[in-house]
């Protein structure tokens, strides 16, 4: 990559940032957290790996972004790439124009927790740095290649045609990066059929054929699919009427329970953190052991389901905090897929150094790889691509554009 791109991921009270240039090792990154409170601060890593901690009491998004950019301005970023969770039906990264910002706003009902925070960040960076090109990179975009039989729900048609109710899928930046990188490592760049398991606090699976997403576990929102840290993943949709009729719960209470009190946390009644659960289970905690078992079984079930979207399976990629770091979870998940012919090597799996990429099967059957994700790197790459494309178009004479 020839330019450096500032990647911004704005949450409701936090901003993750990374300055991405050619060498991944040189990356400068950090997190502005507790925004709007007396305890607002920036924590991160600066040039040469030095740690940074800076108090910015009562700073909001704009002040925090101003501080981050002031600190990074001598690195001369040439563009800003914003992670945006929901792009509706936008199929690729886009230069931020008033029209694209409006499309992000229109997708807000589909991501009410995420898109408003992204818009606050976009608004602030547009005001602070009007001269820098800014690009939105959508979590949903990679999945826009899914066929209709994968993205349509069996619901009345008007909910799709008039209200856009369909599967969108998320973590697209990660699935795209990991499947590209993994297939390259496997010697078949963007070719063949691959399954990806992005396992972090939020988790999802994806089926990729010749470099394109053909199905994924998350749906209209990031709640559908596999078991997550605090999210339930798939449940019988009648849970809503059951809880309303029997416990008198309203829709907000049910939604909060499914999003924030379920998943690993709900099952274990202990923690949403996989490390804590593995430790507790080793010490005999049966709820923690069950949470892990449900997590792995449901993950395997999701991968098996998604495999229907692939003409053949060349292999499986694990990524995310759990997928990259837990040999135990990888082994247990693969053990629930005996009929796929996976041949996991216990030694390679157990000995893979944390945070590194590597193949962990015996060399027969579909391949199994661990591929650390790099969402920031991918966002920077897509941002640079959009900026280059736009400037190439701007340089073309009118006649050439007309026939392009
Ligand atoms: P992420 O959201 O990708 O940062 O992933 C967070 C999840 O990764 C948490 O559930 C952590 O407990 C889990 N995790 C990180 N390291 C390990 C590890 N060594 N073993 C098991 N889980 C881990």
Short mmCIF file of C-alpha atoms and ligand atoms in Angstrom, two decimals, residues 199-202 272-275 278 320-322 325-326 354, ligand 1:
data_model
loop_
_atom_site.label_atom_id
_atom_site.label_comp_id
_atom_site.label_asym_id
_atom_site.label_seq_id
_atom_site.Cartn_x
_atom_site.Cartn_y
_atom_site.Cartn_z
CA UNK A 199 -15.29 -16.26 16.67
CA UNK A 200 -15.03 -13.29 18.98
CA UNK A 201 -17.43 -11.67 21.38
CA UNK A 202 -19.63 -11.46 18.31
CA UNK A 272 -19.26 -13.93 28.26
CA UNK A 273 -15.50 -14.41 28.09
CA UNK A 274 -14.37 -17.73 26.64
CA UNK A 275 -11.09 -17.76 28.59
CA UNK A 278 -12.53 -22.62 29.82
CA UNK A 320 -11.37 -13.84 15.83
CA UNK A 321 -10.21 -13.82 19.46
CA UNK A 322 -11.50 -17.35 20.13
CA UNK A 325 -6.31 -18.37 20.23
CA UNK A 326 -8.17 -21.43 21.42
CA UNK A 354 -0.93 -17.33 19.37
P1 LIG B 1 -12.66 -10.61 20.00
O1 LIG B 1 -14.08 -10.09 20.14
O2 LIG B 1 -12.31 -11.07 18.62
O3 LIG B 1 -11.63 -9.69 20.59
O4 LIG B 1 -12.58 -11.95 20.90
C1 LIG B 1 -12.87 -11.92 22.27
C2 LIG B 1 -13.03 -13.36 22.76
O5 LIG B 1 -11.82 -14.08 22.51
C3 LIG B 1 -13.30 -13.46 24.26
O6 LIG B 1 -14.35 -14.39 24.49
C4 LIG B 1 -11.99 -14.01 24.79
O7 LIG B 1 -12.17 -14.78 25.95
C5 LIG B 1 -11.56 -14.89 23.63
N1 LIG B 1 -10.17 -15.29 23.75
C6 LIG B 1 -9.05 -14.54 23.65
N2 LIG B 1 -7.94 -15.31 23.91
C7 LIG B 1 -8.38 -16.55 24.17
C8 LIG B 1 -7.75 -17.80 24.49
N3 LIG B 1 -6.44 -17.89 24.62
N4 LIG B 1 -8.52 -18.88 24.70
C9 LIG B 1 -9.88 -18.80 24.57
N5 LIG B 1 -10.52 -17.67 24.28
C10 LIG B 1 -9.79 -16.56 24.07
#
